Tab-separated table of C-alpha atoms in Angstrom:
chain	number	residue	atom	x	y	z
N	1	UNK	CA	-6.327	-11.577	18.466
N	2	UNK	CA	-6.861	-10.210	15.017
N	3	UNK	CA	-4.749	-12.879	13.555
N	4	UNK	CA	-2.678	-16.092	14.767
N	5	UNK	CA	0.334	-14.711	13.625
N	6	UNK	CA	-0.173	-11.798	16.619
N	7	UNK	CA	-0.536	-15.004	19.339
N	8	UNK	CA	2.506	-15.878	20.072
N	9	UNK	CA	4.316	-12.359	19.748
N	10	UNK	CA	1.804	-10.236	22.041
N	11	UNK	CA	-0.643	-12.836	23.683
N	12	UNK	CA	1.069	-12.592	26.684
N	13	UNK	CA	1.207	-8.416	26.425
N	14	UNK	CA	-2.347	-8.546	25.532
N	15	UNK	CA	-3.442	-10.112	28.504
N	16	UNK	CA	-1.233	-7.224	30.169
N	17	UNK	CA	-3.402	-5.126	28.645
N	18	UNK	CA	-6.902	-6.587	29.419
N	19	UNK	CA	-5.731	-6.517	32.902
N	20	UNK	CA	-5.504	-2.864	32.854
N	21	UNK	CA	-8.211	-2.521	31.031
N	22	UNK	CA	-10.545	-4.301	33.666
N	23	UNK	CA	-8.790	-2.378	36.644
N	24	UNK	CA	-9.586	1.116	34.836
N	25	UNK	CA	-13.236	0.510	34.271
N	26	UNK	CA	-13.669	-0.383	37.642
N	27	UNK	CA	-16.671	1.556	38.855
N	28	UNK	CA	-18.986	2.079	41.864
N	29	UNK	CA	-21.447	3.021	39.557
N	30	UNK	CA	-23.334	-0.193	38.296
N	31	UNK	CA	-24.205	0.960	34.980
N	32	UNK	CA	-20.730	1.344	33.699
N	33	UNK	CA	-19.406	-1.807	35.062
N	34	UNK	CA	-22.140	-3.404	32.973
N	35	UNK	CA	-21.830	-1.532	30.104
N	36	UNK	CA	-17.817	-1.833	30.283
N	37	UNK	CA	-18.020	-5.752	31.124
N	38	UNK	CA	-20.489	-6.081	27.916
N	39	UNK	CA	-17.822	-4.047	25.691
N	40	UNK	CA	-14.662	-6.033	26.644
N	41	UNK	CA	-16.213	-9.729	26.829
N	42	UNK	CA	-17.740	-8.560	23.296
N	43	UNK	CA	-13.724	-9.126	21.972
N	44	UNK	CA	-12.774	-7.209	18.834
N	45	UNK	CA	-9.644	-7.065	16.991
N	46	UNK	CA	-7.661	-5.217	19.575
N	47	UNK	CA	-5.707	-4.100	17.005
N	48	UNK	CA	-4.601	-0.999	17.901
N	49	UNK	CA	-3.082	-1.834	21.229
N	50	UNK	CA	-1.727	-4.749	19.801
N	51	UNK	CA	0.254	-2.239	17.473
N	52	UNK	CA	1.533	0.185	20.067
N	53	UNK	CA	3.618	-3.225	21.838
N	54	UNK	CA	4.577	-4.037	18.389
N	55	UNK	CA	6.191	-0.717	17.672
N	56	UNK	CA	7.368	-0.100	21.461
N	57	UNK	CA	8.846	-3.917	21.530
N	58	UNK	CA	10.962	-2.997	17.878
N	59	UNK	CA	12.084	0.160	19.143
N	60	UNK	CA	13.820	-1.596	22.431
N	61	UNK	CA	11.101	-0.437	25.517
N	62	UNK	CA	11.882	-1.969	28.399
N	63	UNK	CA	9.164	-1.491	30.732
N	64	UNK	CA	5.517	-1.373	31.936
N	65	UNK	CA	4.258	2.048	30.584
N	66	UNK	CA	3.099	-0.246	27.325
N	67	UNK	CA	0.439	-1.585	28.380
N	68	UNK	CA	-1.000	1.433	30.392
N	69	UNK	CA	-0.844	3.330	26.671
N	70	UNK	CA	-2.251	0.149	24.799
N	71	UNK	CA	-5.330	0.229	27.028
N	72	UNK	CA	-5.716	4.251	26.719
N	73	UNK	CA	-5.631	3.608	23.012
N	74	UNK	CA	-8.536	0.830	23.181
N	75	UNK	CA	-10.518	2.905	25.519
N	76	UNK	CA	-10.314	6.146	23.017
N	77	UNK	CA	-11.438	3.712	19.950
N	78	UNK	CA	-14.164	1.887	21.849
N	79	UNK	CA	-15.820	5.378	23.026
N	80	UNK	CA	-15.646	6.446	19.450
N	81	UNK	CA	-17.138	3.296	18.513
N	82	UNK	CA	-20.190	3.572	21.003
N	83	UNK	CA	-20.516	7.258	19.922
N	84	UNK	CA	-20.755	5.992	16.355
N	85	UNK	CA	-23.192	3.264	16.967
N	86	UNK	CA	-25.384	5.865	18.928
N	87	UNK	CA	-25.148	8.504	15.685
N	88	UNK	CA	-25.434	5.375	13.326
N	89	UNK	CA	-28.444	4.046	14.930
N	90	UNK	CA	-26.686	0.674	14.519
N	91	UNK	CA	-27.858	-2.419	16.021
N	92	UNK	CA	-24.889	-5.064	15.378
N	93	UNK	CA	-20.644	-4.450	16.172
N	94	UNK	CA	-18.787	-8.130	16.244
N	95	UNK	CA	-21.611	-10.218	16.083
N	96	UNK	CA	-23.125	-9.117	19.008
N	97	UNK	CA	-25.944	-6.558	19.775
N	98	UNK	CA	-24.206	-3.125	20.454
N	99	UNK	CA	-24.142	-1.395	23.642
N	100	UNK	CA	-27.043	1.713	22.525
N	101	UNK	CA	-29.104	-1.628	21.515
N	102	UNK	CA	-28.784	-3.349	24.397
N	103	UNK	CA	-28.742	-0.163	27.225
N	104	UNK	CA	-30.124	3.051	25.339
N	105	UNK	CA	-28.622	5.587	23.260
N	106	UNK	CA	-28.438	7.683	26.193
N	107	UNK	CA	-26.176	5.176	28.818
N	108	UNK	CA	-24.138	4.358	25.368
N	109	UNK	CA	-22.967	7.844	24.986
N	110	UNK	CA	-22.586	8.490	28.723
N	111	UNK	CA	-20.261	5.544	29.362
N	112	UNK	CA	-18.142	6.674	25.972
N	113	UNK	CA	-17.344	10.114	28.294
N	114	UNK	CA	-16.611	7.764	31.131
N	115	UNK	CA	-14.101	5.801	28.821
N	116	UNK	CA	-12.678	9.241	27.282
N	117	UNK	CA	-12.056	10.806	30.702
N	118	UNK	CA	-10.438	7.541	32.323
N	119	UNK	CA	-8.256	7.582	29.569
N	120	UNK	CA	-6.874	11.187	30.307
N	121	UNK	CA	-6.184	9.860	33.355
N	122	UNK	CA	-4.065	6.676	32.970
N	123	UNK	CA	-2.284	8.708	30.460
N	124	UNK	CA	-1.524	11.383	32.989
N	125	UNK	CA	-0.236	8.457	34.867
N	126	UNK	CA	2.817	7.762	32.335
N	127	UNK	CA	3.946	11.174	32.944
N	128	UNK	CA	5.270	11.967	29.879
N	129	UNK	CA	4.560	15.455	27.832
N	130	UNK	CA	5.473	13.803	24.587
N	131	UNK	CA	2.473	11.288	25.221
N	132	UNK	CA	-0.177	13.636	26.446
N	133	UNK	CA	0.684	15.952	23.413
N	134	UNK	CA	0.309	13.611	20.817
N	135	UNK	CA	-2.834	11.524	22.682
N	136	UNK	CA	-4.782	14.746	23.371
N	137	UNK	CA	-3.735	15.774	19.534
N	138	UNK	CA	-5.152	12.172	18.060
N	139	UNK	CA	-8.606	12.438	20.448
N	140	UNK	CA	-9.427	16.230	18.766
N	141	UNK	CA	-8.178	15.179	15.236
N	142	UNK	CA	-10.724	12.254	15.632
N	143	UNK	CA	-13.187	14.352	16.713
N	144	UNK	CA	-12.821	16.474	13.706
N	145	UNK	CA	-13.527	13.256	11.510
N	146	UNK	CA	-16.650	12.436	13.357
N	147	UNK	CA	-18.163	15.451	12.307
N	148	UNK	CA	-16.453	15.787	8.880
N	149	UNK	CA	-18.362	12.216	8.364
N	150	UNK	CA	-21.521	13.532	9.850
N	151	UNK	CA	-21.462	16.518	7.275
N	152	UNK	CA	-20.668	14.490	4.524
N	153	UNK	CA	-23.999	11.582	4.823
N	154	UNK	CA	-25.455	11.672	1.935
N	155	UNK	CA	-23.485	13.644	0.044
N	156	UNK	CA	-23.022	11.925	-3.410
N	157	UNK	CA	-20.646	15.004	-4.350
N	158	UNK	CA	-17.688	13.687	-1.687
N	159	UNK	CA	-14.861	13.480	-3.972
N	160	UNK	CA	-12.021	10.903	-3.596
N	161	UNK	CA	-9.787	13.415	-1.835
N	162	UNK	CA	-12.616	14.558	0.799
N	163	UNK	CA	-13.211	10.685	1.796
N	164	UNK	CA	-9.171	10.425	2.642
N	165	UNK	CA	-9.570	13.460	4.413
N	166	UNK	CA	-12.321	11.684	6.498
N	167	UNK	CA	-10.742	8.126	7.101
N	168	UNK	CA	-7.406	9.319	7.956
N	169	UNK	CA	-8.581	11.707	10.924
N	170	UNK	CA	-11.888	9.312	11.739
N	171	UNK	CA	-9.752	5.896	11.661
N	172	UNK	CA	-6.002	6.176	10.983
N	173	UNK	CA	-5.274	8.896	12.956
N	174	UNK	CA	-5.847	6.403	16.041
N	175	UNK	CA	-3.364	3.673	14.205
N	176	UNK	CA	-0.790	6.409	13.911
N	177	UNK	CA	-0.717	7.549	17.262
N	178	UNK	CA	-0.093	4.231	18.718
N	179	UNK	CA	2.552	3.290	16.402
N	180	UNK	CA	4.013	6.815	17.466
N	181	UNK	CA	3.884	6.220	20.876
N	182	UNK	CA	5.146	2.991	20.890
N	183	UNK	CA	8.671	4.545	19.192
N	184	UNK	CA	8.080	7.207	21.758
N	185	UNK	CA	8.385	4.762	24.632
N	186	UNK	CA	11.300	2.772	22.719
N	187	UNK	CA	13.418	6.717	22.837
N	188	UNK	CA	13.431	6.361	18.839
N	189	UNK	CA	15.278	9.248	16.844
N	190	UNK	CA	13.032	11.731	15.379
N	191	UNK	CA	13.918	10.196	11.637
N	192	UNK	CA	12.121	7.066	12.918
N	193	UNK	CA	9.478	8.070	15.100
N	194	UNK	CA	8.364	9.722	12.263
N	195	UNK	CA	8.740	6.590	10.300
N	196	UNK	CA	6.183	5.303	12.883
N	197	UNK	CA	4.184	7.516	12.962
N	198	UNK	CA	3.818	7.276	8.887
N	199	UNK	CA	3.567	3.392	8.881
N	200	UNK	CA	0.326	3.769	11.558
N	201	UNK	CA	-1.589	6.290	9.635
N	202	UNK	CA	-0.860	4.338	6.148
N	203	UNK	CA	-1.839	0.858	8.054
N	204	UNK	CA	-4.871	2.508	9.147
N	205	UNK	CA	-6.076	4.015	5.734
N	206	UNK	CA	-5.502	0.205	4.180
N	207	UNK	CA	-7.829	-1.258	7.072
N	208	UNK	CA	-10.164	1.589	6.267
N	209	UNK	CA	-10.757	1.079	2.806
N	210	UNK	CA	-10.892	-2.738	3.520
N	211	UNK	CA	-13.944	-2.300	5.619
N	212	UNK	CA	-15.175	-0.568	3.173
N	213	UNK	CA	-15.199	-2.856	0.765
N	214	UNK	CA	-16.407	-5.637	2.998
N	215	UNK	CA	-19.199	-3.624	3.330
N	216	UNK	CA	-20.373	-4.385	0.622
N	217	UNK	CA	-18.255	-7.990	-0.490
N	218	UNK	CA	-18.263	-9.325	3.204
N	219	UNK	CA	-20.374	-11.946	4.806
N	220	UNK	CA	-22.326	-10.774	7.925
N	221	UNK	CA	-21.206	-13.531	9.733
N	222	UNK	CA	-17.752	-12.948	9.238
N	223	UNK	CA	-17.170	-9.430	9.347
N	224	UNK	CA	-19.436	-9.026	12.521
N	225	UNK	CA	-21.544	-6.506	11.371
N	226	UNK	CA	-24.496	-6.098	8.628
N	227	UNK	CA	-23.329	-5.557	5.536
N	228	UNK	CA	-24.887	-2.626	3.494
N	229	UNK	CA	-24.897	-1.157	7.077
N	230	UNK	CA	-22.828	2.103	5.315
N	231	UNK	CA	-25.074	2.234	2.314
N	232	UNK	CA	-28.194	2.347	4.644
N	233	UNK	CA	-26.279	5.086	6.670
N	234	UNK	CA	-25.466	7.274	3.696
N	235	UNK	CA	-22.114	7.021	3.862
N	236	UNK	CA	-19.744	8.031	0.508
N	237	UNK	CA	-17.315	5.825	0.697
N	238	UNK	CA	-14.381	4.944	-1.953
N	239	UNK	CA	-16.305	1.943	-3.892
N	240	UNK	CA	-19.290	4.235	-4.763
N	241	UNK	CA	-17.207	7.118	-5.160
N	242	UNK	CA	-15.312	5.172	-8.237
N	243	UNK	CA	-19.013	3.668	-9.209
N	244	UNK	CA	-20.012	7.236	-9.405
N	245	UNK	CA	-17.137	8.153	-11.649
N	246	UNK	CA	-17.764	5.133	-14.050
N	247	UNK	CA	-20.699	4.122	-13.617
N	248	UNK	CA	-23.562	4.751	-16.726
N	249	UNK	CA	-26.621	6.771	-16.062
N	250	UNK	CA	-28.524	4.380	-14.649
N	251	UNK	CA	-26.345	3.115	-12.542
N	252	UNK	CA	-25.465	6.655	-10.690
N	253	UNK	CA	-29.245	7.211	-10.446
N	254	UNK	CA	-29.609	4.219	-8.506
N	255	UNK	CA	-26.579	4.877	-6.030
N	256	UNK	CA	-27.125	8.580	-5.604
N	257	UNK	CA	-31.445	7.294	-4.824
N	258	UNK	CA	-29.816	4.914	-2.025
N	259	UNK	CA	-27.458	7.558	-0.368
N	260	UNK	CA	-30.095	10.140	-0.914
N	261	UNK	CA	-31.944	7.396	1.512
N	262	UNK	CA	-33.371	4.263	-0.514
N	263	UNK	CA	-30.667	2.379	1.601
N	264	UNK	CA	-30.558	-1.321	1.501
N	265	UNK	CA	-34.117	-1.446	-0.966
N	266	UNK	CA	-31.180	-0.595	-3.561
N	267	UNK	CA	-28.225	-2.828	-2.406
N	268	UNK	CA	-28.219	-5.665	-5.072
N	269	UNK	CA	-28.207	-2.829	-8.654
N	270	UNK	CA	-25.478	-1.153	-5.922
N	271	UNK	CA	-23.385	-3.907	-5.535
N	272	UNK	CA	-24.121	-4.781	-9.231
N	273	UNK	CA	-22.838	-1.815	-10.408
N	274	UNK	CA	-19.595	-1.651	-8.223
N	275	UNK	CA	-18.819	-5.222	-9.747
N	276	UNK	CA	-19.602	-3.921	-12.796
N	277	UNK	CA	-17.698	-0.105	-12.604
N	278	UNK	CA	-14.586	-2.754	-10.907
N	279	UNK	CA	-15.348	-0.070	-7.888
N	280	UNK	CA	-14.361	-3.078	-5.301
N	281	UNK	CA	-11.238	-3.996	-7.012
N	282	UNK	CA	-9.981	-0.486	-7.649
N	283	UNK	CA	-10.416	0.407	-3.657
N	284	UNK	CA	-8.588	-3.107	-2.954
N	285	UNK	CA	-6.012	-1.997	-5.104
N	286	UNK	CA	-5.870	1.365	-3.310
N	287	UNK	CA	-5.644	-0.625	-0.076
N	288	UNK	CA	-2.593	-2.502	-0.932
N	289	UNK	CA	-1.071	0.838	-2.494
N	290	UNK	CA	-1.413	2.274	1.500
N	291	UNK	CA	-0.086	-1.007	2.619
N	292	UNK	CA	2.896	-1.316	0.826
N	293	UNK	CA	3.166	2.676	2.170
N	294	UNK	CA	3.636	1.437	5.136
N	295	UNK	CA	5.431	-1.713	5.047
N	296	UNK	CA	7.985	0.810	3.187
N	297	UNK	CA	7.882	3.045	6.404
N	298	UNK	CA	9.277	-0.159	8.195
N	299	UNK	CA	13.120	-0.078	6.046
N	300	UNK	CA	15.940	0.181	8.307
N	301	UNK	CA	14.210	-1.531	11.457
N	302	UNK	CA	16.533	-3.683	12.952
N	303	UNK	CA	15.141	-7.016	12.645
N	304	UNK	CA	12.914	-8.788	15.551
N	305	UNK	CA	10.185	-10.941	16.249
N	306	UNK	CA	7.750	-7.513	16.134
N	307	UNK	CA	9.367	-5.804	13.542
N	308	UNK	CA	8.248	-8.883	11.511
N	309	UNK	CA	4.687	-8.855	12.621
N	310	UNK	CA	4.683	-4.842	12.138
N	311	UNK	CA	5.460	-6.342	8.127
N	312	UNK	CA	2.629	-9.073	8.257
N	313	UNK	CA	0.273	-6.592	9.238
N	314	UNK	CA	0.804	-4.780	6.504
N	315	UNK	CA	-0.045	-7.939	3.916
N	316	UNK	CA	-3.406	-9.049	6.729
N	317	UNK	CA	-4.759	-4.996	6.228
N	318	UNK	CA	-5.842	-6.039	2.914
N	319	UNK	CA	-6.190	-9.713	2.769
N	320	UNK	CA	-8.113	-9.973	5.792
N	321	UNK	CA	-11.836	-11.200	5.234
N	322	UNK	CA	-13.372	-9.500	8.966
């Protein structure tokens, strides 16, 4: 759980949902039962599942299909996530060695196809069009912000609307299909499905730029991961982008040197100069701008025990600390 105001709303759900989980990446093949048993006991925020029972339980589903879709949503983020460790060359995910660390890059990318394909089929399994159409949409959309990322390392020209263009097919795009398919499963009108649908890919961005900025404000021990990880992997993201923008000559010099590949050598004049350029406050501030985005989407929801967590999820997006 993410937070311990999810507990007691979805624990039970969630443990729905591992069970699925574990009976999907069952495998004669030894490898990816290891791999897959490594990934799940490694925890995480489960967020994203969590957030297609929210929106299915505040829409009215009655039924099972919930948890099938919750676990093809986890299994879609955790192959992107062993794709990205594998492109990243990254050596830490949730405080634990990741998978390309611990079994090659080459077993890490192999098991993400398993997860990707298994996925296809539980959701085949749920038999809906509606589902397929807007799973096998998210998948190539995400896709699309893999490589847009890729492209754009080291690019100290990435421009505020570029990086948006990035985060919300890499990360939100995955946030706003479960929240879509959780009003999918609940028969919601088109008005709000598409108020769904908005809230997710809002929530999403927020998160987004929050990890971000723990990037570089975090503590490793916290947050799960290095920090400085996305300065050492040349990524642009919204804190240097402002720094850029305000930053004096100096300053740019010494952030465009680290993305051009002086890494974490530079990280203390980088983080100096996004404290000094306010860099880390303006992309909270954009945070909390997507958040209240999306707690807006939520307006009209008759009120429930998830409709109120959808709302606290909003304000935990951006005052989170992991």
């Amino acid at each position: 759980m993410p937070a311990s105001f999810l507990e007691p709303v979805v624990g039970a759900d969630m443990a729905q949902v591992d069970r699925v989980l574990r009976q999907a990446l069952a495998s004669d093949v030894a490898l990816i039962r290891q791999i897959a048993e490594y990934i799940l006991g490694g925890g995480g925020k489960r967020l994203r599942p969590a957030l297609l029972i929210l929106a299915a339980g505040a829409t009215g589903y009655r039924g099972r299909d919930h948890y099938t879709l919750a676990a093809v949503i986890e299994m879609i983020h955790t192959a992107t996530l062993l794709h990205d460790d594998v492109v990243d060359e990254s050596k830490l995910r949730r405080g634990n060695a990741t998978a390309n660390a611990m079994f090659g890059n080459a077993a890490s990318v192999l098991v993400g196809d398993f997860l990707y394909s298994r996925a296809f089929q539980l959701m085949v399994s749920v038999d809906r069009m509606r589902v397929l159409l807007i799973l096998a949409d998210a998948t190539n959309v995400i896709a699309e912000g893999e490589v847009l990322q890729l492209m754009n390392a080291g690019n100290f020209a990435l421009d505020e609307r570029s990086y948006f263009d990035v985060i919300e097919r890499k990360t939100a795009k995955l946030f706003e299909a479960a929240a879509r398919l959780g009003a999918v499963l609940g028969d919601a009108d088109a008005a709000r499905e598409d108020a769904f649908r908005r809230y997710g890919m809002h929530l999403g961005t927020a998160f987004q730029i929050m990890d971000d900025v723990l990037d570089y404000s975090g503590d490793a021990g916290v947050i799960g991961k290095s920090v400085g990880d996305d300065l050492a992997e040349g990524k642009m993201t919204l804190p240097l982008i402002r720094a850029l923008a305000l930053g004096t000559p100096g300053e740019t010099a010494v952030i465009r040197h680290a993305i051009g590949g002086g890494g974490l050598t530079d990280f203390a004049p980088v983080v100096a100069a996004l404290e000094r350029t306010g860099a880390l406050t303006y992309a909270h501030d954009r945070a909390a701008e997507a958040s209240r985005e999306a707690a807006r989407c939520l307006e009209g929801l008759a009120p429930s025990p998830c409709a109120e967590t959808l709302l606290q999820l909003t304000a935990f997006a951006v005052d989170r600390r992991y």
